[in-house]
Short mmCIF file of C-alpha atoms in Angstrom, two decimals:
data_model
loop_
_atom_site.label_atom_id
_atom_site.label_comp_id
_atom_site.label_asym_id
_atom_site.label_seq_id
_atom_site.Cartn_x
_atom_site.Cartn_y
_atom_site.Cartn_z
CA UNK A 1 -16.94 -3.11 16.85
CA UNK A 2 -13.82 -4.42 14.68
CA UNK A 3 -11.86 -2.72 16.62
CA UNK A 4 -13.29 -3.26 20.05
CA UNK A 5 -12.93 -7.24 19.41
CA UNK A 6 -9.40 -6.84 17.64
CA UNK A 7 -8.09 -5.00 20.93
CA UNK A 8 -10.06 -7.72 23.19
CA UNK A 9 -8.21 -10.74 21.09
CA UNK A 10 -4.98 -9.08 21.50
CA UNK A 11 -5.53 -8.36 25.66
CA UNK A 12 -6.02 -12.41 25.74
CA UNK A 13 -3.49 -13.10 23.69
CA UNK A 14 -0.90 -11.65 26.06
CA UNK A 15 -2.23 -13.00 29.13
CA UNK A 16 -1.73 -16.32 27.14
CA UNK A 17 1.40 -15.91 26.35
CA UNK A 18 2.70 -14.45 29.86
CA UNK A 19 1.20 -17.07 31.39
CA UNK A 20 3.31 -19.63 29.21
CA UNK A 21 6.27 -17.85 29.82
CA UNK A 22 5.79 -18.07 33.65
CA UNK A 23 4.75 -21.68 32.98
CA UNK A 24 7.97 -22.73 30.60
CA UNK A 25 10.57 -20.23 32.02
CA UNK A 26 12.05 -23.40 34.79
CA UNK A 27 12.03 -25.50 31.76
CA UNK A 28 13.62 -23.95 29.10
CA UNK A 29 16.48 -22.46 30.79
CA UNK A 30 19.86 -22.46 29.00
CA UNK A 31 22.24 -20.67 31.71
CA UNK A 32 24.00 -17.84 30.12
CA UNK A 33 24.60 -15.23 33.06
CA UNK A 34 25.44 -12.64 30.88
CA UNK A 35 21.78 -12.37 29.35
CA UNK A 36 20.09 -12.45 32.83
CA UNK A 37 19.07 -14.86 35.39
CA UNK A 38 17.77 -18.71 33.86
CA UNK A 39 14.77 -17.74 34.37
CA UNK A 40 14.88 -14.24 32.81
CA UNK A 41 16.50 -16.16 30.14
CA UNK A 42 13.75 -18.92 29.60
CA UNK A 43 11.29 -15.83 29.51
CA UNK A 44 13.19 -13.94 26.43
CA UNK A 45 13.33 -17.73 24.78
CA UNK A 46 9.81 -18.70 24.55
CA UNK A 47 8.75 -14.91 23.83
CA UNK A 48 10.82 -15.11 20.87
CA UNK A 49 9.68 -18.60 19.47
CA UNK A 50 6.26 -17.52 20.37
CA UNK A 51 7.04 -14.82 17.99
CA UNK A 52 8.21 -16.69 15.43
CA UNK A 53 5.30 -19.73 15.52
CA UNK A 54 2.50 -16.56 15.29
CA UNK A 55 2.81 -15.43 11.81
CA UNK A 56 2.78 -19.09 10.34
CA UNK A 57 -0.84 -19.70 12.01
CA UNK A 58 -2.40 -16.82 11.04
CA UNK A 59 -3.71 -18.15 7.96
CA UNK A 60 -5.01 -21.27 9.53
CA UNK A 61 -4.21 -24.44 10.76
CA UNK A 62 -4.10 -26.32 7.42
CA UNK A 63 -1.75 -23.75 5.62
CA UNK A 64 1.67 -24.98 4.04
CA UNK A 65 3.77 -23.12 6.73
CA UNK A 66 2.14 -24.13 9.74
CA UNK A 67 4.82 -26.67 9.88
CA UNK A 68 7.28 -23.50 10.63
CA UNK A 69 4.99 -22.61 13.66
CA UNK A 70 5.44 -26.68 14.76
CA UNK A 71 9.16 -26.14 14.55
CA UNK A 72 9.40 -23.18 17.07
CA UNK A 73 6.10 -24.58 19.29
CA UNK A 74 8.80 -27.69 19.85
CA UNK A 75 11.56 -25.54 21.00
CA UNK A 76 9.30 -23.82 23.18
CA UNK A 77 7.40 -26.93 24.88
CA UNK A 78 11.35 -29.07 25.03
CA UNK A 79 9.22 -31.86 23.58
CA UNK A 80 10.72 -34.75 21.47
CA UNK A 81 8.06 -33.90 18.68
CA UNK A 82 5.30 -31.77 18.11
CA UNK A 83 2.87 -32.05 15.86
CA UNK A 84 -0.35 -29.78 14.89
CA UNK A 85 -3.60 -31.40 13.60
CA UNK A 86 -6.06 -29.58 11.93
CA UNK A 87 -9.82 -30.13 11.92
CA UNK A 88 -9.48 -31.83 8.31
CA UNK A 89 -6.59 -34.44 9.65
CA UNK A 90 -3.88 -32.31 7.96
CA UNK A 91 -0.41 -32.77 9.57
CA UNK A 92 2.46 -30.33 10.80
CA UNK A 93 4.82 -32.58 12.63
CA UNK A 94 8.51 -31.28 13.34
CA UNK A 95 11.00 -33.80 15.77
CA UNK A 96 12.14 -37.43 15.41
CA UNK A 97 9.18 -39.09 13.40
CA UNK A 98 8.91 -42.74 13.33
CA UNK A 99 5.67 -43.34 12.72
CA UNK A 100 4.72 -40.81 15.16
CA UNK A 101 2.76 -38.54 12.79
CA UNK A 102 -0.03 -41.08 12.17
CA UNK A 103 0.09 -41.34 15.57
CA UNK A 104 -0.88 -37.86 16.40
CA UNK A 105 -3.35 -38.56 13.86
CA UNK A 106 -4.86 -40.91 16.07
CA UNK A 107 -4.58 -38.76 19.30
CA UNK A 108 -6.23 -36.06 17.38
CA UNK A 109 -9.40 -37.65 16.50
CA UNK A 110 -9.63 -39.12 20.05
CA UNK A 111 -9.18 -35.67 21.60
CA UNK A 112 -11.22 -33.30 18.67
CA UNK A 113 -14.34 -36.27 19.66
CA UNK A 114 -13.91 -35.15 23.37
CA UNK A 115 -12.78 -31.83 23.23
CA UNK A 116 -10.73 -32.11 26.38
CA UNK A 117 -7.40 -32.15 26.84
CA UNK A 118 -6.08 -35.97 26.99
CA UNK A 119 -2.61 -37.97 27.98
CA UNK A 120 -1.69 -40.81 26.12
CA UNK A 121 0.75 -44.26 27.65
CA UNK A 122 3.25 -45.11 25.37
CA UNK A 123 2.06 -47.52 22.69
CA UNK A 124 4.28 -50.35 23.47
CA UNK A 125 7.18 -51.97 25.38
CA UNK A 126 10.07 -50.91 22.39
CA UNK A 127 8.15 -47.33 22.42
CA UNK A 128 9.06 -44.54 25.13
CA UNK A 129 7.58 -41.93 24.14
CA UNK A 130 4.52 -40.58 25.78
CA UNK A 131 2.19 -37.87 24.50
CA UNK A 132 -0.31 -35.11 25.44
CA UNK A 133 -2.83 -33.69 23.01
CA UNK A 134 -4.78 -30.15 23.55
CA UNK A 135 -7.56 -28.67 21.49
CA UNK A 136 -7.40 -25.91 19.33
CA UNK A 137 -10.42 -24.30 20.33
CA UNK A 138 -12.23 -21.42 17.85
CA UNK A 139 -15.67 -20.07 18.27
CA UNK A 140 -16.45 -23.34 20.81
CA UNK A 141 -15.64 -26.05 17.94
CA UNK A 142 -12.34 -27.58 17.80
CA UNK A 143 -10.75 -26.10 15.16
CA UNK A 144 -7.37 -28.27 15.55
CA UNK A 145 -4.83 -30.63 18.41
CA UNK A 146 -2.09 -29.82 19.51
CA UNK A 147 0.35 -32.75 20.25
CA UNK A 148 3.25 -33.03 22.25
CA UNK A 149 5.36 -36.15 22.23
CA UNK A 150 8.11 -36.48 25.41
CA UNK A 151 9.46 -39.58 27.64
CA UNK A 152 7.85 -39.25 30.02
CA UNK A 153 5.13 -36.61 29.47
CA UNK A 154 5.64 -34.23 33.18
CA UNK A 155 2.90 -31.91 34.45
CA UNK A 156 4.68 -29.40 33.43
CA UNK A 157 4.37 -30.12 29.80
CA UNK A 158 0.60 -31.11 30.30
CA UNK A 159 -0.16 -27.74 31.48
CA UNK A 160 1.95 -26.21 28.92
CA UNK A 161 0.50 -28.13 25.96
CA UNK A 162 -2.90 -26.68 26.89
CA UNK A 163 -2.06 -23.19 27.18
CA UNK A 164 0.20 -23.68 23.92
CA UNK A 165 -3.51 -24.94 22.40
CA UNK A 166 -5.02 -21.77 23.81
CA UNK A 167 -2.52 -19.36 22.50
CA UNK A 168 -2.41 -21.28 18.83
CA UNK A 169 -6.48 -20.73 18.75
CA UNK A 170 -5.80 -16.81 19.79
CA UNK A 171 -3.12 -16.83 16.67
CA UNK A 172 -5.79 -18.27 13.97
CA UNK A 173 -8.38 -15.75 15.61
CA UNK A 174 -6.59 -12.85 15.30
CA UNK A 175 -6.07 -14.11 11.66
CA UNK A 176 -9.69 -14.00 11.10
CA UNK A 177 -10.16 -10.64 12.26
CA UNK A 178 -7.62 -9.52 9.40
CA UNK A 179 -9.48 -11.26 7.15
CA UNK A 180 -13.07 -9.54 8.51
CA UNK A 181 -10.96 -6.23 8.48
CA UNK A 182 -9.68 -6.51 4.79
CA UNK A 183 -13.80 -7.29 4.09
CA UNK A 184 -14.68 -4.77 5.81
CA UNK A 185 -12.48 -2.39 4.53
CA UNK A 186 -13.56 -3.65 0.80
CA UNK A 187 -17.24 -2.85 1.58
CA UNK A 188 -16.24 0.61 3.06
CA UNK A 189 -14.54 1.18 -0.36
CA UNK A 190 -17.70 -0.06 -2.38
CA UNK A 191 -20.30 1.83 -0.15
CA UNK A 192 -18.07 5.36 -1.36
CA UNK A 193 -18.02 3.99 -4.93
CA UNK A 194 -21.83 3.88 -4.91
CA UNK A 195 -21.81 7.18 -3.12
CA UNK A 196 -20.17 8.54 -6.07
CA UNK A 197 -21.91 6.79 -8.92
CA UNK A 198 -25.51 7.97 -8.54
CA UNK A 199 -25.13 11.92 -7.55
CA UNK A 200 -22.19 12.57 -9.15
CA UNK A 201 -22.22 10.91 -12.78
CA UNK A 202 -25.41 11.93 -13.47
CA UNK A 203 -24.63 15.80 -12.61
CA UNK A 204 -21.37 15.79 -14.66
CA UNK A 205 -22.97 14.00 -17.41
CA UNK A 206 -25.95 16.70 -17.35
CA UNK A 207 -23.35 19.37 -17.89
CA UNK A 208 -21.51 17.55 -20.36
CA UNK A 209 -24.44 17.33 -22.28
CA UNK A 210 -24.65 21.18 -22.22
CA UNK A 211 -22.11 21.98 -23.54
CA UNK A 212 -21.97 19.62 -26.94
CA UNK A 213 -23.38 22.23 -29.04
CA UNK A 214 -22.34 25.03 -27.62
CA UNK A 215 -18.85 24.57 -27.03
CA UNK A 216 -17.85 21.00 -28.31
CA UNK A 217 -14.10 21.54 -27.29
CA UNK A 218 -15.03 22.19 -24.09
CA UNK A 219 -17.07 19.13 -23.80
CA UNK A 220 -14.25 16.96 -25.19
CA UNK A 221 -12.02 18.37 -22.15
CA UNK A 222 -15.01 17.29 -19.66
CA UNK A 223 -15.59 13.97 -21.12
CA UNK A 224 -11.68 13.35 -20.29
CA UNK A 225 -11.73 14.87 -16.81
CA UNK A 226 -14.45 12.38 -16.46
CA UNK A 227 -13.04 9.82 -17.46
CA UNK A 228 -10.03 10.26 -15.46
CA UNK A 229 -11.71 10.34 -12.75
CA UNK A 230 -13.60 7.48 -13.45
CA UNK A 231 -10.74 5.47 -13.66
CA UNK A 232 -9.28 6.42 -10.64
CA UNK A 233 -12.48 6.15 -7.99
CA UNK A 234 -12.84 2.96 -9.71
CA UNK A 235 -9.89 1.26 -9.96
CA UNK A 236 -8.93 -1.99 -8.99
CA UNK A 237 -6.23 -1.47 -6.52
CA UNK A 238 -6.02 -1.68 -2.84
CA UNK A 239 -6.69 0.49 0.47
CA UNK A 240 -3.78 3.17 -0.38
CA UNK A 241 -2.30 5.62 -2.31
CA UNK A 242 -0.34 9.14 -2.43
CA UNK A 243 -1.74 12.33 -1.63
CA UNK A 244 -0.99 13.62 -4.85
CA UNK A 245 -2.77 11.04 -6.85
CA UNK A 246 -5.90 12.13 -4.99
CA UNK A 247 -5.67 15.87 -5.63
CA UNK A 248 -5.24 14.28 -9.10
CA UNK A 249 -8.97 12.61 -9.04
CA UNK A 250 -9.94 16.15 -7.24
CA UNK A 251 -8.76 18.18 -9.92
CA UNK A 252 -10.86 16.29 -12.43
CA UNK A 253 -13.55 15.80 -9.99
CA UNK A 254 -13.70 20.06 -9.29
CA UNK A 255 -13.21 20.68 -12.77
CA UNK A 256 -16.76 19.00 -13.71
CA UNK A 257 -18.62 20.25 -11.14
CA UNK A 258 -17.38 23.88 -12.09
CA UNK A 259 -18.99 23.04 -15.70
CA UNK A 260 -22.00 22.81 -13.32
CA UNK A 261 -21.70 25.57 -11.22
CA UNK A 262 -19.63 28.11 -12.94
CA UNK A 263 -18.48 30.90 -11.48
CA UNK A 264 -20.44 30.21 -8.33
CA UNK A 265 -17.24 27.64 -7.35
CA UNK A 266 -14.02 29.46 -6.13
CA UNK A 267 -11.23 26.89 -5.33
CA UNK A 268 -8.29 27.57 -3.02
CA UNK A 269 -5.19 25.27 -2.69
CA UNK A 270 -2.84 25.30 -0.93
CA UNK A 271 -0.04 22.11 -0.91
CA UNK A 272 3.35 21.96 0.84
CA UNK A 273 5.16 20.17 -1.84
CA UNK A 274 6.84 17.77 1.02
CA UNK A 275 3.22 16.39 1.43
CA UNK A 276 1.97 15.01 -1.86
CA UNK A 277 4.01 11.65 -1.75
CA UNK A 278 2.40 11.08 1.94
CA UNK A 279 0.35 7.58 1.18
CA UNK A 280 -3.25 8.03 2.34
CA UNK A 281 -6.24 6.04 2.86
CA UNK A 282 -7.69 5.63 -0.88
CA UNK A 283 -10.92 7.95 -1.32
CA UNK A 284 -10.44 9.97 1.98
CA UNK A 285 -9.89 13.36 0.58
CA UNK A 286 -12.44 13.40 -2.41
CA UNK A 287 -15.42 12.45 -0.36
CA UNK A 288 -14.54 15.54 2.00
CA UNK A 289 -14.64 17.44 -1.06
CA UNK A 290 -17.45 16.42 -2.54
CA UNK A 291 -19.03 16.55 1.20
CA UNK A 292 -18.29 20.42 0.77
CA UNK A 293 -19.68 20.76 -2.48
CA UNK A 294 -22.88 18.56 -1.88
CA UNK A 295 -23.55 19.91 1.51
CA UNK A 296 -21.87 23.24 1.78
CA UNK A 297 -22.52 25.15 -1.26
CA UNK A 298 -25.26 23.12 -3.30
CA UNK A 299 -28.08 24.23 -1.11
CA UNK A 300 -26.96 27.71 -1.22
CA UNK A 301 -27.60 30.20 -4.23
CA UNK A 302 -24.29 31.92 -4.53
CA UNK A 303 -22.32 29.26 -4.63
CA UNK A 304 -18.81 29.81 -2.11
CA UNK A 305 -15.25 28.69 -2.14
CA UNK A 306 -13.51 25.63 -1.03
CA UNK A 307 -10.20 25.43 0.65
CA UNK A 308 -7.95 22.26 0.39
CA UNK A 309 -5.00 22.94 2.41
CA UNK A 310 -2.33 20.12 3.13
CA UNK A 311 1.11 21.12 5.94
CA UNK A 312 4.05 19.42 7.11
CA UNK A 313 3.62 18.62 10.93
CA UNK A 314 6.06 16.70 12.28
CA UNK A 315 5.67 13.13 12.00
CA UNK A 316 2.42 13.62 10.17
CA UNK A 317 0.18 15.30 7.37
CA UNK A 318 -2.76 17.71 7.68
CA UNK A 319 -4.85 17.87 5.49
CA UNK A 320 -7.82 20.22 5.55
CA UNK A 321 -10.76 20.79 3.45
CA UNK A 322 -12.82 23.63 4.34
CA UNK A 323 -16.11 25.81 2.47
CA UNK A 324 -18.36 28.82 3.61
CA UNK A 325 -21.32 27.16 2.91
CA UNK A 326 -24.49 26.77 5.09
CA UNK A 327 -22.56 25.07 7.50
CA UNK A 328 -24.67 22.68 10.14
CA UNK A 329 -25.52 22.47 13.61
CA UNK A 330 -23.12 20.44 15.67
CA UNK A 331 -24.84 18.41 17.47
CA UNK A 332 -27.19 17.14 14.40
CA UNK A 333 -23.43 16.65 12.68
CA UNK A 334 -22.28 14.49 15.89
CA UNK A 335 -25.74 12.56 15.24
CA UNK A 336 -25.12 11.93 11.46
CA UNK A 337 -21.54 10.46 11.84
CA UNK A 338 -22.66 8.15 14.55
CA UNK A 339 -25.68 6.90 12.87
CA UNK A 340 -25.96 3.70 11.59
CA UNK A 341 -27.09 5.16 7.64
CA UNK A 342 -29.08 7.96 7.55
CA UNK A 343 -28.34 8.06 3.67
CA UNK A 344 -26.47 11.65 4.73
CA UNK A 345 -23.42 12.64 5.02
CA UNK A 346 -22.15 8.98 3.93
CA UNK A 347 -18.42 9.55 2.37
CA UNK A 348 -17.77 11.93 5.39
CA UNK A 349 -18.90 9.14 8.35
CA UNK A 350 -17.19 6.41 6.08
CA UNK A 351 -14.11 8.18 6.19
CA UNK A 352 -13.61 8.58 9.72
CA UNK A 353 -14.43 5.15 10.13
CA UNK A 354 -11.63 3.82 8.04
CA UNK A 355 -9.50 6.44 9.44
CA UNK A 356 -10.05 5.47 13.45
CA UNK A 357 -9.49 1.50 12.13
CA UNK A 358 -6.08 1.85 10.18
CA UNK A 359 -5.30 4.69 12.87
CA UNK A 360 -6.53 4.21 16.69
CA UNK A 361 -9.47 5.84 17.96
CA UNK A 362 -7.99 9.32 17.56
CA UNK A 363 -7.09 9.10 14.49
CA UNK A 364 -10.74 9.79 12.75
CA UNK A 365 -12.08 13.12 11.53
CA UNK A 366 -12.05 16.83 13.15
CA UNK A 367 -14.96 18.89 12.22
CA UNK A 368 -15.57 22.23 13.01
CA UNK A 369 -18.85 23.22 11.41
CA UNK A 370 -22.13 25.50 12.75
CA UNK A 371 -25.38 26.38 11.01
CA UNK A 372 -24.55 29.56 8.61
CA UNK A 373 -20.86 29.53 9.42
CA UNK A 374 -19.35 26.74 7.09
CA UNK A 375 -17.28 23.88 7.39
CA UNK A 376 -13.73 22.64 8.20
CA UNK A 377 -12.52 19.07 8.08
CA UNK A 378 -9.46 18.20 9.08
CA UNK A 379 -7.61 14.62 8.69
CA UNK A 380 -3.54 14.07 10.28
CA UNK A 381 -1.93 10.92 9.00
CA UNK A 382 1.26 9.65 9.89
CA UNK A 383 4.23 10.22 7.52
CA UNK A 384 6.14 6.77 7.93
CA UNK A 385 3.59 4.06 7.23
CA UNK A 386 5.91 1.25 5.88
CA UNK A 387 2.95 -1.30 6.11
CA UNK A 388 0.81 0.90 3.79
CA UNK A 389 2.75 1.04 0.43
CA UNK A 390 0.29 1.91 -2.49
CA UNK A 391 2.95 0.20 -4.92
CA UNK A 392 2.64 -3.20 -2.65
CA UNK A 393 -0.92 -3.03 -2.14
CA UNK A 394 -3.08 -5.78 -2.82
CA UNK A 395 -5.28 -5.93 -5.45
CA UNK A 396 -9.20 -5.87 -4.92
CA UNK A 397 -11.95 -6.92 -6.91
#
């Protein structure tokens, strides 16, 4: 659904801002034949302050650099002064001042009380300027004004100011949709935690347990995988890391449950060496393999191998886990990563979740899989994600 309203947000917000192009492009032309026609000119213009102004709104209308998205909204209107007004009176004002930021003030409670866009006379005889004000509508509540200050105020610049208004309540939008994403993203990330905590920890503490008396240095060298392990499914970084910290936490991970098992659990990898500083969703590969464990070869008697191949291809990484256990039908497998949460199956449909959101809607999960014949799941992410550094990642709680 993230996704679906993201993708909605961001059709709008280009009709916005083609129709203020088409709407500024007589106004702001600056000549130069070389680049174009004036009006092809005007066009690249207000795209690129557009650009600029959009980052600086993101975080909302009273941040510290909304004043930076003033600065490039008054290039792009050819007002005297603009000023943006936030729904808790604070001020971004760029242009000749002179007392003309409490007067926005003003013009922005008059037009956040109506909610309609308004044009204001000059004040007095000594004062020329005119001014327009806009609201900043989010979720139907006015969120903010936009105010443009010009002598006189043209139609033109009315009609601008508005769709200006429209396209700066897109911006702080879009900015909560990052924000839902990061939470949502979080929750995915606790939701696999808890996966892990009940199921697993009791298991490898079971067959830690066994093995005290018996063989006491080989329950020192589980109590360490464990705690590895531990540490890493729980840590306190972000979203990312490398594919070869993960096989890391799988090694550990494998290593317990063979304490369990024995040697009903054959284990297969195979790495290209060019893949293991790919950076990866955190917890995508371990729930596939515990996925295989869990519901490939636990219900079975004898046990069965697991696979955990990773290739080169091209401009991404494969990586695949696979086991010959019991397998499932299908369409019951199509059922379970659709559902809602059928308590089955949750790392796997978690996964491709976060894997269609950070990647497009063919970026989730491939699973080949029939009752009796085992199970293959496959995962390609791109090799260049420059956005997704696990050393730059934020930290979450």
């Amino acid at each position: 659904m993230t996704d679906v309203v993201l993708a909605a947000s961001l059709g709008v917000l280009g009709g916005i801002v083609l129709t203020v192009l088409l709407l500024l492009a007589r106004r702001l032309a600056r000549g130069a034949a070389d680049l174009g026609s004036d009006a092809e000119q005007a066009a690249l213009n207000a795209l690129h302050h557009a650009s600029l102004a959009a980052p600086h709104l993101r975080a909302g209308l009273s941040g510290p650099d909304v004043v930076k998205a003033a600065r490039h909204l008054r290039v792009l209107l050819g007002s005297a002064a603009v000023a943006i007004v936030s729904s808790d009176g604070n001020v971004s004002f760029d242009g000749q001042s002179d007392g003309l930021e409490s007067a926005a003030q003003r013009i922005a409670e008059q037009v956040g009380a109506s909610g309609r866009r308004q044009i204001f006379p000059a004040p007095g005889p000594g004062d020329d300027l005119e001014a327009v004000g806009a609201p900043i509508l989010v979720d139907g509540r006015v969120a903010g004004v936009v105010v443009a200050f010009a002598s006189p105020v043209p139609a033109a610049l009315v009609r601008a100011a508005e769709e200006v208004a429209d396209w700066c309540a897109a911006q702080v939008e879009l900015g909560g949709l990052d924000a839902s994403r990061t939470q949502l993203a979080e929750a995915e990330l606790r939701s696999l935690r808890a996966q892990i905590s009940p199921h697993f920890i009791y298991n490898a503490l079971t067959a830690i347990a066994s093995f005290i008396l018996s063989d006491p240095a080989r329950a020192r060298e589980l109590v360490l995988e464990f705690a590895d392990f531990t540490r890493y499914s729980f840590r306190r970084q972000g979203e990312f890391t490398t594919l070869a910290e993960e096989l890391g936490s799988i090694h550990s991970y494998l290593e317990l449950e063979r304490a369990r098992f024995g040697d009903r659990l054959r284990v297969t990898l195979q790495i290209a060496p060019e893949t293991l500083a790919t950076v990866i969703p955190f917890l995508s590969v371990q729930p596939l393999v515990e996925n295989a464990v869990r519901h490939g070869l636990e219900p079975g008697e004898g046990g069965g191998e697991i696979r955990i191949v990773s290739r080169d291809d091209g401009t991404h990484t494969e990586v695949a886990v696979e086991d010959d256990g019991v397998g499932m039908d299908p369409d019951a497998l199509r059922m379970t990563l659709t559902a809602a949460d059928d308590g089955v199956h949750v790392g796997l449909r978690n996964v491709d979740t976060r894997l269609r959101q950070l990647y497009g809607p063919d970026g989730g999960l491939v699973v080949e899989t029939n009752t009796g014949a085992g199970t293959l799941v496959r995962m390609r992410v791109p090799k260049s994600q420059p956005l997704h550094d696990p050393l730059h990642d934020p930290v979450h709680p």
